[in-house]
N, CA, C and O atoms as a CHARMM CRD file, in Angstrom:
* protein
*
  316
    1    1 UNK  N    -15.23700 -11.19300 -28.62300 PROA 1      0.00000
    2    1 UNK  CA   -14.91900 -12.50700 -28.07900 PROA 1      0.00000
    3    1 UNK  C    -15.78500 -13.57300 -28.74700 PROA 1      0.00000
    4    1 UNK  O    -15.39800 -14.72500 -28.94400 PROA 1      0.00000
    5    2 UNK  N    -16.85900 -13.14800 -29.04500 PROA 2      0.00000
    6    2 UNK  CA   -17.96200 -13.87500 -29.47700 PROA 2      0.00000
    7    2 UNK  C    -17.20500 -14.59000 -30.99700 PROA 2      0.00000
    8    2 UNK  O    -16.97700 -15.79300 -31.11800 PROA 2      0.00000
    9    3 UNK  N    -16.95400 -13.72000 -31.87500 PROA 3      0.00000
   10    3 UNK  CA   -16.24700 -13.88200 -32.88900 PROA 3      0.00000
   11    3 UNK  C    -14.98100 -15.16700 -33.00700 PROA 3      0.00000
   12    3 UNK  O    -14.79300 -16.03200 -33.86300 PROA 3      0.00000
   13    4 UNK  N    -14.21900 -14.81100 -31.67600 PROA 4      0.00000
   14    4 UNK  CA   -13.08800 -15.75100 -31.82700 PROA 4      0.00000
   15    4 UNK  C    -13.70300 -16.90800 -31.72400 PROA 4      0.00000
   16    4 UNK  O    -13.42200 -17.79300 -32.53200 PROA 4      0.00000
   17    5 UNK  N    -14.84000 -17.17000 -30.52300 PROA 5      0.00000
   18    5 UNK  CA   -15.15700 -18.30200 -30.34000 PROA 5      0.00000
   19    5 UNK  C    -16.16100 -19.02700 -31.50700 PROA 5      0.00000
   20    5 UNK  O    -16.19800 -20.21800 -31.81600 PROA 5      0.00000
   21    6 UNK  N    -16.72900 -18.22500 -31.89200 PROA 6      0.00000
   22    6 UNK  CA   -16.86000 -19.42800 -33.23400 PROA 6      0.00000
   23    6 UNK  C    -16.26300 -20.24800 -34.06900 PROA 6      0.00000
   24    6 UNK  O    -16.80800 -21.11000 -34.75900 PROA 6      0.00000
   25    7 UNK  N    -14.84200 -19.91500 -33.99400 PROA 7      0.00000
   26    7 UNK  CA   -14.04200 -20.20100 -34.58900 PROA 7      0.00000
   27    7 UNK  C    -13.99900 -21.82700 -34.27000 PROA 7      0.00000
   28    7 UNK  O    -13.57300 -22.67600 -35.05300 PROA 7      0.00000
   29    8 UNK  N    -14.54300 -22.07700 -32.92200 PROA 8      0.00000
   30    8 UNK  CA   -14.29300 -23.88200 -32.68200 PROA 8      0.00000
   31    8 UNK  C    -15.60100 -24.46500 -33.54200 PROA 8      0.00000
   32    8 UNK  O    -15.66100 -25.69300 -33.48600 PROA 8      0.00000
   33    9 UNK  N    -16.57900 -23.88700 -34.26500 PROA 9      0.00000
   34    9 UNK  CA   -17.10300 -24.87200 -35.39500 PROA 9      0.00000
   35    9 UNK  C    -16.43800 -25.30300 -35.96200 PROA 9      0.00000
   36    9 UNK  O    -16.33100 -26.52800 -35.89900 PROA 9      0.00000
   37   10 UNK  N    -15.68100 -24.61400 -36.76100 PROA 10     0.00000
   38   10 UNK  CA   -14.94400 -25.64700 -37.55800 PROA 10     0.00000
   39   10 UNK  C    -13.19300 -25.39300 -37.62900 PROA 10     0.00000
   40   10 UNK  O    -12.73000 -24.66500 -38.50700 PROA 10     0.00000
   41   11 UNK  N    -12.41800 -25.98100 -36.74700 PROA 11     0.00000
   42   11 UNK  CA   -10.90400 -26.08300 -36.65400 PROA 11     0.00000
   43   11 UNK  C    -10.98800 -26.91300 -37.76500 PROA 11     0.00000
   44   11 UNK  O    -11.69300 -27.91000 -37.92500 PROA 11     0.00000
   45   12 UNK  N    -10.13700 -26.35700 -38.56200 PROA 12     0.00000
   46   12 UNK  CA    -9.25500 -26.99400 -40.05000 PROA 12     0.00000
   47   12 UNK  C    -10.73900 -28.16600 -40.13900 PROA 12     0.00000
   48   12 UNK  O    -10.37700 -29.34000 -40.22200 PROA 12     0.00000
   49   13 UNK  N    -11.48400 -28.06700 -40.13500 PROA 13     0.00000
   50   13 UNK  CA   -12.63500 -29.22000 -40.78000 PROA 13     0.00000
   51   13 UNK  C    -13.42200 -29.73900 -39.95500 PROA 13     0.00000
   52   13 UNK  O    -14.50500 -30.00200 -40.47900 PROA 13     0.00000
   53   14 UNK  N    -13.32200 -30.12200 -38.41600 PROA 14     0.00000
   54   14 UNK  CA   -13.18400 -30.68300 -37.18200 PROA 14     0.00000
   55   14 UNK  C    -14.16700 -30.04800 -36.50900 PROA 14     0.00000
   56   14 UNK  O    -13.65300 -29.09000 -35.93100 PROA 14     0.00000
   57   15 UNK  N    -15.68900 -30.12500 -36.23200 PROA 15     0.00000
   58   15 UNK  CA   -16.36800 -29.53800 -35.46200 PROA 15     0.00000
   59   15 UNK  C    -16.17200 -29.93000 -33.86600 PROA 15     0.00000
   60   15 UNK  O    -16.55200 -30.82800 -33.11500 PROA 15     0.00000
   61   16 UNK  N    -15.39000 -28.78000 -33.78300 PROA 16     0.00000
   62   16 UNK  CA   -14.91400 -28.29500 -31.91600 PROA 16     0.00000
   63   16 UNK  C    -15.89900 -27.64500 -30.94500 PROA 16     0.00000
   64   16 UNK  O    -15.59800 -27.40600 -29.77600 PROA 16     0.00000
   65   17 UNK  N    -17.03400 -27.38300 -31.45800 PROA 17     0.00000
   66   17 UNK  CA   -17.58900 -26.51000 -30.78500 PROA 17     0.00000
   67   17 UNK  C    -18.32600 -27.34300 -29.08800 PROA 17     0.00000
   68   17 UNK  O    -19.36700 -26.94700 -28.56400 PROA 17     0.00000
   69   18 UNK  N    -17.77400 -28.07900 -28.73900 PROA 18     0.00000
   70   18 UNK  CA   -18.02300 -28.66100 -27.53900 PROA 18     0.00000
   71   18 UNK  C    -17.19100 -27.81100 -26.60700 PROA 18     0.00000
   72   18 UNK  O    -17.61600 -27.49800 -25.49500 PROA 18     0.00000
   73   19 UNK  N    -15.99100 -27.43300 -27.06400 PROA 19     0.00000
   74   19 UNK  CA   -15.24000 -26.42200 -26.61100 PROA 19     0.00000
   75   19 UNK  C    -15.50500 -24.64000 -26.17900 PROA 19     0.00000
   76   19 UNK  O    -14.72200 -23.84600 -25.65800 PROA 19     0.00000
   77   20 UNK  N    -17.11500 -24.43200 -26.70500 PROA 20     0.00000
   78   20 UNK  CA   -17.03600 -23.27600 -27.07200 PROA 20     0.00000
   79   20 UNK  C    -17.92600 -22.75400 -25.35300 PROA 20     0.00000
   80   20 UNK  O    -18.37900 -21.61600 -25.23400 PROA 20     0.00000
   81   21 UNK  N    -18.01100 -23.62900 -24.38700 PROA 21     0.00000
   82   21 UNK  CA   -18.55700 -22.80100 -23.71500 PROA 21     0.00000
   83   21 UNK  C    -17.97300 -22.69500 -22.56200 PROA 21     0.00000
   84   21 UNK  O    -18.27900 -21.84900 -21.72200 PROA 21     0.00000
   85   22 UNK  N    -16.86600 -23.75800 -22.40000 PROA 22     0.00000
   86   22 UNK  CA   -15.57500 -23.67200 -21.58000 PROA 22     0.00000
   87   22 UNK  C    -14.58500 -22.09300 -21.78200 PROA 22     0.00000
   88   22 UNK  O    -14.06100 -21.31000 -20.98900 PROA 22     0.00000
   89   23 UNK  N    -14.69800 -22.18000 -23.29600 PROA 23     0.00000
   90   23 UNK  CA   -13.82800 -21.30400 -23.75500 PROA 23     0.00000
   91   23 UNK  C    -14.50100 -19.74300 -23.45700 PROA 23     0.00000
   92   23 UNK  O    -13.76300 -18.78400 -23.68400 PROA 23     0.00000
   93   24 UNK  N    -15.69900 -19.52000 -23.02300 PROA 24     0.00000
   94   24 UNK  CA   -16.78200 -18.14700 -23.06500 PROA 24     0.00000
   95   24 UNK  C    -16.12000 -18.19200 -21.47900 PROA 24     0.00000
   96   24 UNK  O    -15.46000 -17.18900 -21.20800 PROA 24     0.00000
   97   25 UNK  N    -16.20400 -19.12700 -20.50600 PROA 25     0.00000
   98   25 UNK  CA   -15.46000 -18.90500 -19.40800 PROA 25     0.00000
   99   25 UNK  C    -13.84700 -18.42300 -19.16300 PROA 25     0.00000
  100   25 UNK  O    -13.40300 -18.15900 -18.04500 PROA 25     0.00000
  101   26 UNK  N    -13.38000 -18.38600 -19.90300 PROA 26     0.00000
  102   26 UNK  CA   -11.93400 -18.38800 -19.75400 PROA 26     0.00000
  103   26 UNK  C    -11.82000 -16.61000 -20.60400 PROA 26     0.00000
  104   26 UNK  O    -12.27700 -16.19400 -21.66800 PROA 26     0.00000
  105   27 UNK  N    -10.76100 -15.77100 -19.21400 PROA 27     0.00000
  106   27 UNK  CA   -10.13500 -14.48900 -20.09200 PROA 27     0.00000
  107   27 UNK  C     -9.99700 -14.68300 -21.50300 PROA 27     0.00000
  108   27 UNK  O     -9.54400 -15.78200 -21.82200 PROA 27     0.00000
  109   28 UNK  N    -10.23500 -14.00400 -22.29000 PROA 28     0.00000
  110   28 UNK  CA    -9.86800 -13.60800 -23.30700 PROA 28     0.00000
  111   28 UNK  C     -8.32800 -12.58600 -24.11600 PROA 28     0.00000
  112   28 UNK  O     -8.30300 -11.39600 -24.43000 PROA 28     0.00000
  113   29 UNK  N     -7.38200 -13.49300 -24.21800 PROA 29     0.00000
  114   29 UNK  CA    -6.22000 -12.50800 -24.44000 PROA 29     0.00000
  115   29 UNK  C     -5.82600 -12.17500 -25.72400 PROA 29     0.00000
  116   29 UNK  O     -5.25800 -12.89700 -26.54400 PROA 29     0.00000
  117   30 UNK  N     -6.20900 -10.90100 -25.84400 PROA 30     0.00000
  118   30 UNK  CA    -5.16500 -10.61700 -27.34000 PROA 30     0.00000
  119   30 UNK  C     -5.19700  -9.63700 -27.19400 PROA 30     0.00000
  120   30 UNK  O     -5.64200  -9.07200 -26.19500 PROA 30     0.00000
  121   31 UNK  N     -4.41400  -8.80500 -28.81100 PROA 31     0.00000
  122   31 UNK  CA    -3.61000  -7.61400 -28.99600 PROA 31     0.00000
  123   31 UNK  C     -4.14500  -6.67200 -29.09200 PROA 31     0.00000
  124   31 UNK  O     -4.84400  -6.56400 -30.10000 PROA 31     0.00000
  125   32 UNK  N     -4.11800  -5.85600 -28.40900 PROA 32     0.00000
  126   32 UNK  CA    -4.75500  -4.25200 -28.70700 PROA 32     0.00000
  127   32 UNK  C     -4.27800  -2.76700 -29.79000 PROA 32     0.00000
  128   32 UNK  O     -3.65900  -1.77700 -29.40000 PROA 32     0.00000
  129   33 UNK  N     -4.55000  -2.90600 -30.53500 PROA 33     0.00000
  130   33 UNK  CA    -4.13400  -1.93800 -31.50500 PROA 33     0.00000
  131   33 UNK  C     -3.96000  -0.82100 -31.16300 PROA 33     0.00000
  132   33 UNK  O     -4.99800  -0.16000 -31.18600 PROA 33     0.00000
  133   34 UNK  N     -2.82600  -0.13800 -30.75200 PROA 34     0.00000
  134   34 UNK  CA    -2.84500   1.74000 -30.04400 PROA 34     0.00000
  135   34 UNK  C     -4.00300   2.61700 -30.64700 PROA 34     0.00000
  136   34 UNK  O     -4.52700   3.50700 -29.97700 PROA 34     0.00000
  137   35 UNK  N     -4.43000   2.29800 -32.09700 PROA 35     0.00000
  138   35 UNK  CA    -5.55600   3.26500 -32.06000 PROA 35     0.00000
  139   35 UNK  C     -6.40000   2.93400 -32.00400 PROA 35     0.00000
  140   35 UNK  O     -7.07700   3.30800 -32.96200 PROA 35     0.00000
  141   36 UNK  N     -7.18500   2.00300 -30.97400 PROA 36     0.00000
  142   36 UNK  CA    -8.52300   1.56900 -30.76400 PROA 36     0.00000
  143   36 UNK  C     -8.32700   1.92900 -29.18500 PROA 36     0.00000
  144   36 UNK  O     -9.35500   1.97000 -28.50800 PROA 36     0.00000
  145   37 UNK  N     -6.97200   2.21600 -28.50000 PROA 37     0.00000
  146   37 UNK  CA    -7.49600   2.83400 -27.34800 PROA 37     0.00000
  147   37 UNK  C     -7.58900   4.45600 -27.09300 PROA 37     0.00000
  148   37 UNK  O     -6.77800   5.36200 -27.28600 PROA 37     0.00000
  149   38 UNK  N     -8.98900   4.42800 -26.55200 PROA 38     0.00000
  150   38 UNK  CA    -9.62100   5.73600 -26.56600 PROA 38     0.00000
  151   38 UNK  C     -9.61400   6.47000 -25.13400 PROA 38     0.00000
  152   38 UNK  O    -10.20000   7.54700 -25.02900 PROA 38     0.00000
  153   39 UNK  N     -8.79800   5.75900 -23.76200 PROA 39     0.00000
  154   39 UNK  CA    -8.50400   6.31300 -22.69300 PROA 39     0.00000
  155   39 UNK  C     -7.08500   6.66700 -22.48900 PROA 39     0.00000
  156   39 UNK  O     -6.22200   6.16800 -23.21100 PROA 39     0.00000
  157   40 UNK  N     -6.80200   7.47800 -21.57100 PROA 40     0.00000
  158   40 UNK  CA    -5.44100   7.64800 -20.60500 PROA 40     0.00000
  159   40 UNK  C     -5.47500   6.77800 -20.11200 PROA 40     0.00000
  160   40 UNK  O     -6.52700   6.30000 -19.68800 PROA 40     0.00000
  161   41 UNK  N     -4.20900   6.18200 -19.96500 PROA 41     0.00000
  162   41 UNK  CA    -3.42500   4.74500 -18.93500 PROA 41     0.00000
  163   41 UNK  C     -3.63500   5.43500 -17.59900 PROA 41     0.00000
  164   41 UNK  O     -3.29600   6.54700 -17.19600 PROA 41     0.00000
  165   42 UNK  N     -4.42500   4.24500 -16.93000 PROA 42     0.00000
  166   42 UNK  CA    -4.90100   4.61400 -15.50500 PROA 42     0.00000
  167   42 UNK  C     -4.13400   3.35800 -14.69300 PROA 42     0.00000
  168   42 UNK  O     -4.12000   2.20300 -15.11800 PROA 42     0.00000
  169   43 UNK  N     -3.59500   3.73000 -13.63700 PROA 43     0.00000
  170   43 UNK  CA    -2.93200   2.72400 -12.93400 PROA 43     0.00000
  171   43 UNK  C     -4.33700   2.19600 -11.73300 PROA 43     0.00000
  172   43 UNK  O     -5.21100   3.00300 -11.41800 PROA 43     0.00000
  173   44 UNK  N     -4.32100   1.06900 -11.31300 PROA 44     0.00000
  174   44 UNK  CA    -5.44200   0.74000 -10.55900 PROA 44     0.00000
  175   44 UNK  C     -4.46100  -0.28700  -9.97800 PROA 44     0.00000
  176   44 UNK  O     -3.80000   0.75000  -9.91100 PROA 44     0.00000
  177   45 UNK  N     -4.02700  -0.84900  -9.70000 PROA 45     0.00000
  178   45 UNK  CA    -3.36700  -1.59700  -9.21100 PROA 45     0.00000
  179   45 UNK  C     -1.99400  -2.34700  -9.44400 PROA 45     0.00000
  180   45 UNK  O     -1.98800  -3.22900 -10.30300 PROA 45     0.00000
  181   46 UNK  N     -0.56100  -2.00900  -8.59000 PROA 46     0.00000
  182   46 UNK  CA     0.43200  -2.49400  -9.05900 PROA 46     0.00000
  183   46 UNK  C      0.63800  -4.14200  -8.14900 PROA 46     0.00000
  184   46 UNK  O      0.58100  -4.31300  -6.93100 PROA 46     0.00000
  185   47 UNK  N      0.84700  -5.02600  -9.07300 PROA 47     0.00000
  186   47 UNK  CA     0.82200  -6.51200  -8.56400 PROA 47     0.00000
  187   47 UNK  C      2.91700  -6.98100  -8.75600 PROA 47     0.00000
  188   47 UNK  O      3.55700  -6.57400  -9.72600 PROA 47     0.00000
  189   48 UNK  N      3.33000  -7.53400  -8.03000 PROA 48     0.00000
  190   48 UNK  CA     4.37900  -8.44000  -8.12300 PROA 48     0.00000
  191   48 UNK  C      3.89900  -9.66700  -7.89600 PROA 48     0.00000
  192   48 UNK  O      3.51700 -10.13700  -6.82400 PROA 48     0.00000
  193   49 UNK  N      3.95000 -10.37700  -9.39900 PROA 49     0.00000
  194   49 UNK  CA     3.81000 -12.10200  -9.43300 PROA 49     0.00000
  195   49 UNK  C      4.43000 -12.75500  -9.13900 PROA 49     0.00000
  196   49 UNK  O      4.30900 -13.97000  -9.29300 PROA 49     0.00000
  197   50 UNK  N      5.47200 -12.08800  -8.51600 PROA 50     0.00000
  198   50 UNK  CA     6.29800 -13.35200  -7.27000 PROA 50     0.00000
  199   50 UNK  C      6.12800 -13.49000  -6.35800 PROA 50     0.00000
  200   50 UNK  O      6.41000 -14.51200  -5.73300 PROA 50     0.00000
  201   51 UNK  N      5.42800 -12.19500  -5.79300 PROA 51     0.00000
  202   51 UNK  CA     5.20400 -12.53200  -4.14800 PROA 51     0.00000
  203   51 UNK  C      3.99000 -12.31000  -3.68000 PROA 51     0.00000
  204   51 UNK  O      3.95300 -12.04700  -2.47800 PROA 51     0.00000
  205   52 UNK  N      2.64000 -12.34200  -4.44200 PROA 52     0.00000
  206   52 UNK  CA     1.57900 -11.80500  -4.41600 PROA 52     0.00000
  207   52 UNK  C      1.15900 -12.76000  -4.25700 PROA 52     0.00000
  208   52 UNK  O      1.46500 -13.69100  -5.00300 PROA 52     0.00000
  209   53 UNK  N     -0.15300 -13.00000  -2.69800 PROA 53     0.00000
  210   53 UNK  CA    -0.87300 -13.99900  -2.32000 PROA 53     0.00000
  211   53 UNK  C     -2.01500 -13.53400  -2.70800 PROA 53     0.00000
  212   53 UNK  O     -2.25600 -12.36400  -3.00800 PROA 53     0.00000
  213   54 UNK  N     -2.95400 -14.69600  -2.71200 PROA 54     0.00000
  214   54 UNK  CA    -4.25400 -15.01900  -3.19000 PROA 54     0.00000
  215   54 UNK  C     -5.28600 -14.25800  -2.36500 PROA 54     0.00000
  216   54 UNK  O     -6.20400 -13.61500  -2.87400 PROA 54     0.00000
  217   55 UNK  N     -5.08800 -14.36700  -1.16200 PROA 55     0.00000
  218   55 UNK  CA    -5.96600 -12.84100  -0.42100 PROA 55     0.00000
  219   55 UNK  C     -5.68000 -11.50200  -1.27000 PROA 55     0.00000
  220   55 UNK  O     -6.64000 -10.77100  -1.51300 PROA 55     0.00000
  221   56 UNK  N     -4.27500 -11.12000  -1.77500 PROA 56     0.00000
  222   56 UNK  CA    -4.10100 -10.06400  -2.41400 PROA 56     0.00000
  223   56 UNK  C     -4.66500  -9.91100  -3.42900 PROA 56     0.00000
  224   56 UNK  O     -4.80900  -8.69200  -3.51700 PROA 56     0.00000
  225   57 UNK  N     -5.03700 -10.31300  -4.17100 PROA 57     0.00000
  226   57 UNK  CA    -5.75900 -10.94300  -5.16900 PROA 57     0.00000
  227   57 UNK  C     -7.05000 -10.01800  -5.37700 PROA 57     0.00000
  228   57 UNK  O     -7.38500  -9.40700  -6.39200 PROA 57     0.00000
  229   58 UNK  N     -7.81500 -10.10200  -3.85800 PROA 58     0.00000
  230   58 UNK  CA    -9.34100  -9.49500  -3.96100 PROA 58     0.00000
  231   58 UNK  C     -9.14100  -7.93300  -3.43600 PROA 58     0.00000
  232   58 UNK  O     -8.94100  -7.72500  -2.24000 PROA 58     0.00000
  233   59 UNK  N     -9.19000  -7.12300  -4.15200 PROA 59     0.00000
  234   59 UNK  CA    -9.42900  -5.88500  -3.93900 PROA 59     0.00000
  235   59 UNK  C    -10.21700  -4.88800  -4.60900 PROA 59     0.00000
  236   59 UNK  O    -10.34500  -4.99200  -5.82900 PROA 59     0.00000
  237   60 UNK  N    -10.80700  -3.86500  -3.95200 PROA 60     0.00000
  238   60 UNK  CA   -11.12000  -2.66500  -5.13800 PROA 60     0.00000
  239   60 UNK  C    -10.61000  -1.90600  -4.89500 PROA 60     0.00000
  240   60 UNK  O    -10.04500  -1.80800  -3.80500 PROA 60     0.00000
  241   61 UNK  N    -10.57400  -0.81700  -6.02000 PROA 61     0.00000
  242   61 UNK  CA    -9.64600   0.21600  -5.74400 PROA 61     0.00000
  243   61 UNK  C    -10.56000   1.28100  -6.78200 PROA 61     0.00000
  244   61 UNK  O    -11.08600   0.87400  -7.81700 PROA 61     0.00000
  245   62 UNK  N    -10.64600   2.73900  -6.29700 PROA 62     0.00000
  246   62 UNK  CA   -11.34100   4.09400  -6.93700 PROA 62     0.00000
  247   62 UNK  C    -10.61200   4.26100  -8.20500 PROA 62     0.00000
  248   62 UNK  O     -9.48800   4.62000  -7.85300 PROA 62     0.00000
  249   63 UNK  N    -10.63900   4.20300  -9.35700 PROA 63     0.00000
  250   63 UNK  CA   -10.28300   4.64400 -10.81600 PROA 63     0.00000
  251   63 UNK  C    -11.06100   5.43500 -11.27600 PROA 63     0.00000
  252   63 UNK  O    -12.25400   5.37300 -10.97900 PROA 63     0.00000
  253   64 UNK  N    -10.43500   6.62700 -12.34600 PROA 64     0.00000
  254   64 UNK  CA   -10.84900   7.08900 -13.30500 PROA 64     0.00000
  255   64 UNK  C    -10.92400   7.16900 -14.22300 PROA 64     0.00000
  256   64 UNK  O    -10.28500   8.20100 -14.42500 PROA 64     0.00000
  257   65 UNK  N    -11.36200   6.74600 -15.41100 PROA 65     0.00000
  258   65 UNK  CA   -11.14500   6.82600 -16.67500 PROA 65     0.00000
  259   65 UNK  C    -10.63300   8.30500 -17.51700 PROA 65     0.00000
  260   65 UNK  O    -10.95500   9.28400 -16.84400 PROA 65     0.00000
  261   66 UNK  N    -10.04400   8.61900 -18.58700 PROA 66     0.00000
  262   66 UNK  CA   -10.44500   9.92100 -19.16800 PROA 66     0.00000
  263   66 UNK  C     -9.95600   9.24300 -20.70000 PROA 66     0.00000
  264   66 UNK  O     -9.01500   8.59100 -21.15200 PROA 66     0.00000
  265   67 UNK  N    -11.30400   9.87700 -21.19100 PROA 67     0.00000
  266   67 UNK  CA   -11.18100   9.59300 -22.51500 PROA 67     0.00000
  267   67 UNK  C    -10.62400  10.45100 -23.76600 PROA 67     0.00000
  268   67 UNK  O    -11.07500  11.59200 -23.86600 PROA 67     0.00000
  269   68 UNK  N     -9.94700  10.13500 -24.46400 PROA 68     0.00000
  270   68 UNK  CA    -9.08200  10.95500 -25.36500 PROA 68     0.00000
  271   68 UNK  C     -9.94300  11.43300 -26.24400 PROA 68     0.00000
  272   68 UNK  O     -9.48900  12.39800 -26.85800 PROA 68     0.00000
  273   69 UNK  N    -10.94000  11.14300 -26.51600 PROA 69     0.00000
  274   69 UNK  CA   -11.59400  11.29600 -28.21500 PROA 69     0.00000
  275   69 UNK  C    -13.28700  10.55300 -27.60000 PROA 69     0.00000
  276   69 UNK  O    -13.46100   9.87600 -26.58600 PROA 69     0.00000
  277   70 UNK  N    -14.29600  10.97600 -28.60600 PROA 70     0.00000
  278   70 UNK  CA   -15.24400  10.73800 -28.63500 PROA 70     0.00000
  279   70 UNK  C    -15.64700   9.27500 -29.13700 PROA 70     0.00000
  280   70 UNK  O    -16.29400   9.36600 -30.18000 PROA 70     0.00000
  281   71 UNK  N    -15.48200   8.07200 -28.75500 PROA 71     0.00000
  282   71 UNK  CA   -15.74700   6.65700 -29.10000 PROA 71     0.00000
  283   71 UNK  C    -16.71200   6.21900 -28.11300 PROA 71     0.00000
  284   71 UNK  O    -17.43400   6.87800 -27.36500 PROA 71     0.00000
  285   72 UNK  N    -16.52100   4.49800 -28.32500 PROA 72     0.00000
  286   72 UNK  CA   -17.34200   3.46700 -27.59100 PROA 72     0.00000
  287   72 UNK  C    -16.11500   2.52700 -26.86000 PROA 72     0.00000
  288   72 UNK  O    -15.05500   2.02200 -27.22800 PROA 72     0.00000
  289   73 UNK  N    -16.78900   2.59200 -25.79400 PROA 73     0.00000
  290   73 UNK  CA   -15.74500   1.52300 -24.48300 PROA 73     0.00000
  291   73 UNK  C    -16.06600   0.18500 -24.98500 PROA 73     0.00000
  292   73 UNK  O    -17.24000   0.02500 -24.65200 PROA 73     0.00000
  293   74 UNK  N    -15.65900  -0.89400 -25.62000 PROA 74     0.00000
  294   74 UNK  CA   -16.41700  -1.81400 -25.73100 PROA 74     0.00000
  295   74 UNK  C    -15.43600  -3.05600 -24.86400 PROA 74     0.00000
  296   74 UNK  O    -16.08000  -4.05400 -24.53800 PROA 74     0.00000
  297   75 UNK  N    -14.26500  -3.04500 -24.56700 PROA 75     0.00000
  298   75 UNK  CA   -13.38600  -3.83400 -23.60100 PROA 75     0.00000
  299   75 UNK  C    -12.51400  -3.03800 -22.78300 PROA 75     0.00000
  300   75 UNK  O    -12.26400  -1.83400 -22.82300 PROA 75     0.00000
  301   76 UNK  N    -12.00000  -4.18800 -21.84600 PROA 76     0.00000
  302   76 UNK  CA   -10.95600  -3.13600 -21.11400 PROA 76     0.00000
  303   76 UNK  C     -9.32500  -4.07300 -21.53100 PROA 76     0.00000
  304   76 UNK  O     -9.18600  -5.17800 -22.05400 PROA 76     0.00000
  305   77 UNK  N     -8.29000  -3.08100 -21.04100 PROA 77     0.00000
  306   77 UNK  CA    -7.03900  -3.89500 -21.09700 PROA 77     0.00000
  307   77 UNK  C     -6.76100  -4.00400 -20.57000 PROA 77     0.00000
  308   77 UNK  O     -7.42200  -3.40300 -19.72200 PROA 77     0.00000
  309   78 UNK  N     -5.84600  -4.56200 -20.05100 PROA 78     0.00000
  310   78 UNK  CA    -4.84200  -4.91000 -18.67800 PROA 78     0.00000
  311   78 UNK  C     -3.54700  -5.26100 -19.19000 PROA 78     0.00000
  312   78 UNK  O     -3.33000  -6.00600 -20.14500 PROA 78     0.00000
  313   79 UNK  N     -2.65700  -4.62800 -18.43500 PROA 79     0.00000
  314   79 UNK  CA    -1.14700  -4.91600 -18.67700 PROA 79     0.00000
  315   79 UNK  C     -0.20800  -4.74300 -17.47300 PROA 79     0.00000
  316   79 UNK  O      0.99800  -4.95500 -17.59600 PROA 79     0.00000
């Protein structure tokens, strides 16, 4: 993440980086490459974004991970 956000030094020439600590607050979304994931798809929670209230929102729930191969966890995904 750290990486992307440098990127607001310099937009096309334009030092943005006033942007850069708004932006350290905000999810981070991008693409995950199938072979950089090193777990089984674990379900932890099924959401409907049509009818799902904001109390619903806060929960925990018991997960397990299992890992396919010997790596490093360094993010998680969500889908």
């Amino acid at each position: 993440k750290r990486h992307k956000i440098s990127y607001w030094n310099d937009v096309y020439g334009f030092d943005m980086s006033c942007i850069q600590e708004t932006a350290l607050l905000e999810p981070l979304v991008d693409y995950i490459p199938p072979e950089s994931i090193c777990t089984k798809v674990c379900l932890i929670k099924s959401i409907d974004v049509l009818t799902i209230t904001r109390e619903e929102l806060s929960f925990e729930v018991p997960f397990r991970l299992v890992a396919t191969r010997n790596d490093y966890l360094t993010a998680w995904g969500m889908y």
